[in-house]
Short mmCIF file of C-alpha atoms and ligand atoms in Angstrom, two decimals:
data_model
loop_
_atom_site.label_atom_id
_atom_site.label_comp_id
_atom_site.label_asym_id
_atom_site.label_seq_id
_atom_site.Cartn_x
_atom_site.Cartn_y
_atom_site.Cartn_z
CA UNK A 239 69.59 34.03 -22.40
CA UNK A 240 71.72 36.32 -24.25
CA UNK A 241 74.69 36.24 -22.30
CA UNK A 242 74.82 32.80 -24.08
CA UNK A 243 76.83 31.76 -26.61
CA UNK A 244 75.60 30.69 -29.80
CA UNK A 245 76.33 27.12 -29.43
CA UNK A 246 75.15 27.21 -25.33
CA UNK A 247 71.65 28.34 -26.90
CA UNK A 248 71.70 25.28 -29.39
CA UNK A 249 72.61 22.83 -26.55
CA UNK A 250 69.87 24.08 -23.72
CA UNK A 251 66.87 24.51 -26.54
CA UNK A 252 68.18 20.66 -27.96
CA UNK A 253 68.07 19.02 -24.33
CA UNK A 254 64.77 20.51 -23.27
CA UNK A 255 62.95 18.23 -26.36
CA UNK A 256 62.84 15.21 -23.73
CA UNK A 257 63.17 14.56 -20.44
CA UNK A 258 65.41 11.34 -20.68
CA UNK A 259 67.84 10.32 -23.23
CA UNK A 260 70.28 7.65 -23.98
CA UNK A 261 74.23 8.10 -24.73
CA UNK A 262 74.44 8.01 -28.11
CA UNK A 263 70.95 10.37 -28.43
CA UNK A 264 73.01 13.19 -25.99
CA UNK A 265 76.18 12.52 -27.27
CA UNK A 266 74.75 13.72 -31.11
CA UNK A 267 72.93 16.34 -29.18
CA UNK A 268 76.32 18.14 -27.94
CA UNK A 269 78.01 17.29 -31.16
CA UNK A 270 75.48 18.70 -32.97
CA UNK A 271 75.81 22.35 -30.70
CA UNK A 272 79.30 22.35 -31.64
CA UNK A 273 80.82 24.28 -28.09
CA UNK A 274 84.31 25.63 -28.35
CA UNK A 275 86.08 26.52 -25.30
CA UNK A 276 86.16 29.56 -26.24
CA UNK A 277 82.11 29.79 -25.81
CA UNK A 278 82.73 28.39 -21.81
CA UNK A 279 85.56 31.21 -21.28
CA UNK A 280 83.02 33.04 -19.06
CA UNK A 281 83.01 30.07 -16.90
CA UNK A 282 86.46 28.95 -16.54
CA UNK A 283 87.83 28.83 -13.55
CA UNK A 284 91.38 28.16 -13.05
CA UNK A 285 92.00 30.28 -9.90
CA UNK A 286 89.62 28.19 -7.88
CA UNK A 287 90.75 27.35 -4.37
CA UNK A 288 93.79 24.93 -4.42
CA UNK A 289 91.67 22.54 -1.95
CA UNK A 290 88.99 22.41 -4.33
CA UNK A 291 90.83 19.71 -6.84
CA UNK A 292 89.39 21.36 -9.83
CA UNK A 293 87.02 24.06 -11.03
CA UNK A 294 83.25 23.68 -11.23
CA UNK A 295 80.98 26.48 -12.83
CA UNK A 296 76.85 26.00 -13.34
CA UNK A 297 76.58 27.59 -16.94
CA UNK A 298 72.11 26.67 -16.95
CA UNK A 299 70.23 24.99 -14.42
CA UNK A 300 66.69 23.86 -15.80
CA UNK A 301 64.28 21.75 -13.87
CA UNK A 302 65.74 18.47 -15.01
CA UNK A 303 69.37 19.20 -16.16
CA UNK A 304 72.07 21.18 -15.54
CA UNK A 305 75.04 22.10 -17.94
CA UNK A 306 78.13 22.99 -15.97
CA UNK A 307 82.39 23.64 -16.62
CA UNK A 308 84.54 22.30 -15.15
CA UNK A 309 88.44 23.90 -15.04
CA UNK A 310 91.43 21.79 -14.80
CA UNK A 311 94.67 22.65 -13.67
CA UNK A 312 97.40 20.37 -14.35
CA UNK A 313 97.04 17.83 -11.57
CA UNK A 314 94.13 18.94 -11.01
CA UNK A 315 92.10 15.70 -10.12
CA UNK A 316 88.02 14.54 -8.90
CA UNK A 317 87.85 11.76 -6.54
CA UNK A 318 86.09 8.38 -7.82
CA UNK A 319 82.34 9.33 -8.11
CA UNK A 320 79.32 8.69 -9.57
CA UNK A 321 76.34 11.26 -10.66
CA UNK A 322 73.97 10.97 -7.58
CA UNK A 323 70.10 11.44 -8.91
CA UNK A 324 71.52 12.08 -12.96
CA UNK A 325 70.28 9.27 -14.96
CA UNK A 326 72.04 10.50 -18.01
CA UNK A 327 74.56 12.67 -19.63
CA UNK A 328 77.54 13.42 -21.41
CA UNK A 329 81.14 15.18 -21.01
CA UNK A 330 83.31 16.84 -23.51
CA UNK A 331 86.89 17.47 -22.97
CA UNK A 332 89.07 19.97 -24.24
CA UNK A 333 92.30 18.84 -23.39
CA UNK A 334 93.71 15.12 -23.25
CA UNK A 335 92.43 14.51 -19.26
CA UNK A 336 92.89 11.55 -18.10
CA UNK A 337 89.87 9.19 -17.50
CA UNK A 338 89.25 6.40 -14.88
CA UNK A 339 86.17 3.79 -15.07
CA UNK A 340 85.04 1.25 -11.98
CA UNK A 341 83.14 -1.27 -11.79
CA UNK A 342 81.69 -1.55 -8.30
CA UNK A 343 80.08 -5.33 -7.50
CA UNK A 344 79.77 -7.42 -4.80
CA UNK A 345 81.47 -5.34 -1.99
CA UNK A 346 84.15 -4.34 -4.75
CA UNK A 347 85.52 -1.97 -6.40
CA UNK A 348 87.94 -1.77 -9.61
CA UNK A 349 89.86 0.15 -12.01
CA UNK A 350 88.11 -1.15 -15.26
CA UNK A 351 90.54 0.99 -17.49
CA UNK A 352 92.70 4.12 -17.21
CA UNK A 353 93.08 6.17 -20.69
CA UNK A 354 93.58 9.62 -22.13
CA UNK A 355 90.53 11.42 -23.55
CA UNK A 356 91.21 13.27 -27.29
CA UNK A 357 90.71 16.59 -27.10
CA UNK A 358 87.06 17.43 -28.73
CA UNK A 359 85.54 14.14 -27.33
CA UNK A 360 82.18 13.24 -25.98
CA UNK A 361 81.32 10.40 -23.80
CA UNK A 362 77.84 10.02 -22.59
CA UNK A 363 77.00 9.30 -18.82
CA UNK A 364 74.70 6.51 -17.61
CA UNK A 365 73.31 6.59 -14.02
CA UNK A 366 76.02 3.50 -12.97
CA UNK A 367 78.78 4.84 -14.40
CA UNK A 368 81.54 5.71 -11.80
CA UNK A 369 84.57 7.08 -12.87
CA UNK A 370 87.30 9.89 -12.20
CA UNK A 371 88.73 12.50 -14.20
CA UNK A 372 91.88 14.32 -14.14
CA UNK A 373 94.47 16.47 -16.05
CA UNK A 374 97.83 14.71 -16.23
CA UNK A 375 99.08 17.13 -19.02
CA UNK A 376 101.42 20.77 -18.25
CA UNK A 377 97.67 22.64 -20.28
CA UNK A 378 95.19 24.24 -18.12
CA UNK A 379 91.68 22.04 -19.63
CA UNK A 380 88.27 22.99 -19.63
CA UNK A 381 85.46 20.68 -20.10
CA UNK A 382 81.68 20.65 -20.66
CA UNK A 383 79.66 18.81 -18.80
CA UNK A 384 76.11 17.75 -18.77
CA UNK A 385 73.46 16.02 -16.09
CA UNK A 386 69.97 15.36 -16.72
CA UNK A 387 67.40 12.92 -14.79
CA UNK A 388 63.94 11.82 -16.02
CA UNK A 389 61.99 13.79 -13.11
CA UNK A 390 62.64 17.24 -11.92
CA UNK A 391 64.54 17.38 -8.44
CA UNK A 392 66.37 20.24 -6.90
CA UNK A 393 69.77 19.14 -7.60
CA UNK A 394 71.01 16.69 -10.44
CA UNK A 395 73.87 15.63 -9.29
CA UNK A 396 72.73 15.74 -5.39
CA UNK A 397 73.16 12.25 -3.28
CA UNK A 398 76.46 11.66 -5.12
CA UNK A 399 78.52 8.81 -3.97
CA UNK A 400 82.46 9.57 -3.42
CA UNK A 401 84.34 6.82 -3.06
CA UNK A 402 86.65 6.97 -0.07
CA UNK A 403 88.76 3.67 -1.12
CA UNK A 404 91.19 3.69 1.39
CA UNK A 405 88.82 3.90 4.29
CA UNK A 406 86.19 1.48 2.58
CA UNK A 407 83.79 3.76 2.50
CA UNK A 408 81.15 5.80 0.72
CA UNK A 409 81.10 9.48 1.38
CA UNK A 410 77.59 11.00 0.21
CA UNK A 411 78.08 14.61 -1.13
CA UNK A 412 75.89 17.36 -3.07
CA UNK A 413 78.81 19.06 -4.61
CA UNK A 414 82.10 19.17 -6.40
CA UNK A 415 83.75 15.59 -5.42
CA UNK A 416 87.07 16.99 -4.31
CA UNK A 417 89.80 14.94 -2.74
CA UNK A 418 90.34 15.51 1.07
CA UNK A 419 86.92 16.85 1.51
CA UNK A 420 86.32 18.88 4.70
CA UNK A 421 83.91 17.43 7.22
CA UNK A 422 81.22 19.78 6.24
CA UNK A 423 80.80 19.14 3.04
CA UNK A 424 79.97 15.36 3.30
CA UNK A 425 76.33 15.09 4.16
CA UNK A 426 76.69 11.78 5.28
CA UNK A 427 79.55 8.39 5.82
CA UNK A 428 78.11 4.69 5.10
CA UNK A 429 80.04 2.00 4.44
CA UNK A 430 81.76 1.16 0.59
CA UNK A 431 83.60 -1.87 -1.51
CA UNK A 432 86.98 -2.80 -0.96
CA UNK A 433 89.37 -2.00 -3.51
CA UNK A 434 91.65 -3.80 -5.45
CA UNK A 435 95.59 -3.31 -5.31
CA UNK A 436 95.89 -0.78 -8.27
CA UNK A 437 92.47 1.36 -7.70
CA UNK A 438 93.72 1.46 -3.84
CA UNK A 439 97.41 2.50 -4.86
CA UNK A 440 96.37 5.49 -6.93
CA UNK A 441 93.77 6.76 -4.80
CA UNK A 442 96.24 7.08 -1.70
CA UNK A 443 98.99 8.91 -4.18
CA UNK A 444 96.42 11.14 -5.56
CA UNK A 445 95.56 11.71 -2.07
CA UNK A 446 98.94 12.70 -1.31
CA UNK A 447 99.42 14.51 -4.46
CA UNK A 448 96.28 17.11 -3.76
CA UNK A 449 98.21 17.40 -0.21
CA UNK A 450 101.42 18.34 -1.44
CA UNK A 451 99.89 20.73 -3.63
CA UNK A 452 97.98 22.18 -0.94
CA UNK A 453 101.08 22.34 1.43
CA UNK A 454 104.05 20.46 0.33
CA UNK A 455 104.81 20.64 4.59
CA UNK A 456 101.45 18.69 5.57
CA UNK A 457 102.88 16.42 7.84
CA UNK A 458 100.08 13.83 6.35
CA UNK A 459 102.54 13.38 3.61
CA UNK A 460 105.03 11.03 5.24
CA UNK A 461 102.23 8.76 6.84
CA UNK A 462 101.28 8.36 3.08
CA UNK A 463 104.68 7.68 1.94
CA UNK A 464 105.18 5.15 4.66
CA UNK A 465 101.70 3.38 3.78
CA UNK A 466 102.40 2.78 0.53
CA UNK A 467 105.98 1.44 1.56
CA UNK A 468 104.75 -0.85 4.32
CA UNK A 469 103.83 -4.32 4.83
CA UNK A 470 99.97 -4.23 4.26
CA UNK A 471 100.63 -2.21 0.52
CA UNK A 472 103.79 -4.85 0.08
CA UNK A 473 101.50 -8.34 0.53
CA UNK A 474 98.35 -6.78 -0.85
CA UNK A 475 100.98 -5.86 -4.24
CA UNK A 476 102.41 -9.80 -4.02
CA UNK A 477 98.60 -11.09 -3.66
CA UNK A 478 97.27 -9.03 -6.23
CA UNK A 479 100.37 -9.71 -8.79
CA UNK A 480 99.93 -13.45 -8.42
CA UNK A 481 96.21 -13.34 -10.06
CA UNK A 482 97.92 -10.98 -12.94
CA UNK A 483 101.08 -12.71 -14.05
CA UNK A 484 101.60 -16.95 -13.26
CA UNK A 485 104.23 -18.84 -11.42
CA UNK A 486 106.51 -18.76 -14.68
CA UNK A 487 106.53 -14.67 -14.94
CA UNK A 488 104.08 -15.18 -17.65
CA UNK A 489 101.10 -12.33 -17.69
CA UNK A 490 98.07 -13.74 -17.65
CA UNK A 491 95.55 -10.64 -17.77
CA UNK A 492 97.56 -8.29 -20.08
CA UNK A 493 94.25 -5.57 -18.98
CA UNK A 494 94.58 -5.78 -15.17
CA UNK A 495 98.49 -5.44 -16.03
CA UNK A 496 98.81 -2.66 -18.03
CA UNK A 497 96.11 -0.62 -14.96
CA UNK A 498 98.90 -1.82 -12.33
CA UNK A 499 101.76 -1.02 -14.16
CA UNK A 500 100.18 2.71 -14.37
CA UNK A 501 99.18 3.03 -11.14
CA UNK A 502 102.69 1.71 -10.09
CA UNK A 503 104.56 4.44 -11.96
CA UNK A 504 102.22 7.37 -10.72
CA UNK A 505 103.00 5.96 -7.30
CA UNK A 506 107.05 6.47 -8.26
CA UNK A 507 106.32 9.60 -9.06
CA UNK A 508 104.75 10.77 -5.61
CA UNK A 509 107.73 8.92 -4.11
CA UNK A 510 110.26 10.09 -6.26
CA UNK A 511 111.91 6.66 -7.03
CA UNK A 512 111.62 4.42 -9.82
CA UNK A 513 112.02 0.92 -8.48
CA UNK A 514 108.28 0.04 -6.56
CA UNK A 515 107.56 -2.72 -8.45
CA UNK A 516 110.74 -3.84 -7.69
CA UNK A 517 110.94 -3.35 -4.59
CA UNK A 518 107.40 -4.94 -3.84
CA UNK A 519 107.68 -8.29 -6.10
CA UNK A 520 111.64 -8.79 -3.83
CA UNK A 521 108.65 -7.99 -1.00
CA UNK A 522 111.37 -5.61 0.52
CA UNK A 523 108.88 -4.34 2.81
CA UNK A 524 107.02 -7.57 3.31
CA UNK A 525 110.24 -9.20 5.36
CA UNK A 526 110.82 -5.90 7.07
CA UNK A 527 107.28 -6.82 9.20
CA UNK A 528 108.54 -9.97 9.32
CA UNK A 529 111.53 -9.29 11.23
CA UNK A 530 110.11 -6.13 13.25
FE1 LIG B 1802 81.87 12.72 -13.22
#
């Protein structure tokens, strides 16, 4: 174990006292280790392939956890996931990523909050939690991230659901949960909630985002653009808007609001406008199906 840091030492000797934990016992448990990123240098990994939509380095497997890092480019972005087999867990970010939760019930699926991590901070995982990370900053990020389950199984984080939102459906994966996966890597396709307006928005530009940066020629790109300009994206907006604000302009869920106006600028940004909203509540492209 000596190629270890100090603190890496702490953190593996700490977790392998139990075999299950809860949040606030594993969030005290990396505090308490006290990793800089300078001790997870050896595992950064900022050159990784540009399809891969972030880094991901195994620091210590042991038979019921794994400690990994993960490397963050800016833009660099996971898919909406969960942990597979990991009952618990914790991340710690060393940069300001950005930081998605869902709440997946009854057939749906939706953006429960979008909000910037502070650098330093540790969140524990629970086996529901689904979520998405990403670095919206101009700083390459690393962060530290742990998986543990009560019984030993070959891989933690195996059986992980990725949430393919614009196809409704689940893609089941054993490894990093990259955007635009390749065929190969998805071990198997069932079928997944529907997502609201915002949490189906975002995922398409992010989509389109990991393309461009992939090849900024992918001729994927303008089917993406179109989408989100079309009729289905225009009446899904109007139908969506109308349980957020009421009849008199007046906003009526200030949370669901403040997730759609977010989603709605990233979405100007991958189209290079500034007028989406806009353009959807005059339902621009709405009365273009109508008159096609
Ligand atoms: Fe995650």
């Amino acid at each position: 174990m000596d190629k270890f840091p100090t603190s890496i030492v702490k953190l593996i000797e700490a977790l392998a006292q139990k075999k299950n934990y809860k949040p606030f016992e594993i969030v005290k448990i990396v505090k308490e280790a006290n990793v800089t990123p300078k001790d997870l240098k050896h595992w950064s990994d900022f050159n990784h392939p540009q399809t891969d939509s972030y880094g991901r380095k195994l620091v210590h497997k042991a038979p019921n956890f794994e400690i990994m890092v993960m490397s963050w480019l800016p833009g660099d972005i996971s898919a909406i996931h969960d942990h597979g087999f990991a009952t618990w867990g914790a991340v710690q970010v060393f940069g300001e990523n950005e930081h998605a939760i869902f709440k997946v019930e009854e057939g749906k699926i939706t953006t429960l909050s979008r909000s910037n991590f502070k650098y330093g901070q540790i969140v524990g995982v629970e086996h529901n939690l689904v979520h998405q990370m990403g670095n919206m900053t101009n700083e390459n990020i690393l962060t530290l991230h742990i998986y543990g389950l009560e019984e030993t199984k070959g891989s933690v984080t195996g059986d992980a659901n990725l949430y393919d939102i614009e196809n409704n459906k689940i893609q089941i994966i054993n490894g990093g949960v990259f955007y635009n996966l390749p065929t190969e890597e998805i071990a198997e396709i069932v079928n997944g909630p529907k997502a609201d307006f915002p949490t189906r928005l975002r995922d398409i530009v992010e989509l389109g985002n990991r393309l461009a940066r992939i090849n900024p020629e992918d001729n994927r790109l303008e089917a993406i653009k179109n989408k989100i300009q079309s009729a289905e994206y225009c009446q899904l907006f109007n139908s969506y808007l109308s349980t957020v604000v009421d009849y008199d302009d007046v906003i009526i869920n200030i949370t669901q609001w403040k997730i759609l106006m977010k989603e709605i600028e990233a979405a100007n940004q991958f189209l290079e406008i500034d007028n989406l909203f806009e353009l959807f509540q005059q339902s621009v492209f709405c009365e273009l199906m109508e008159l096609e």
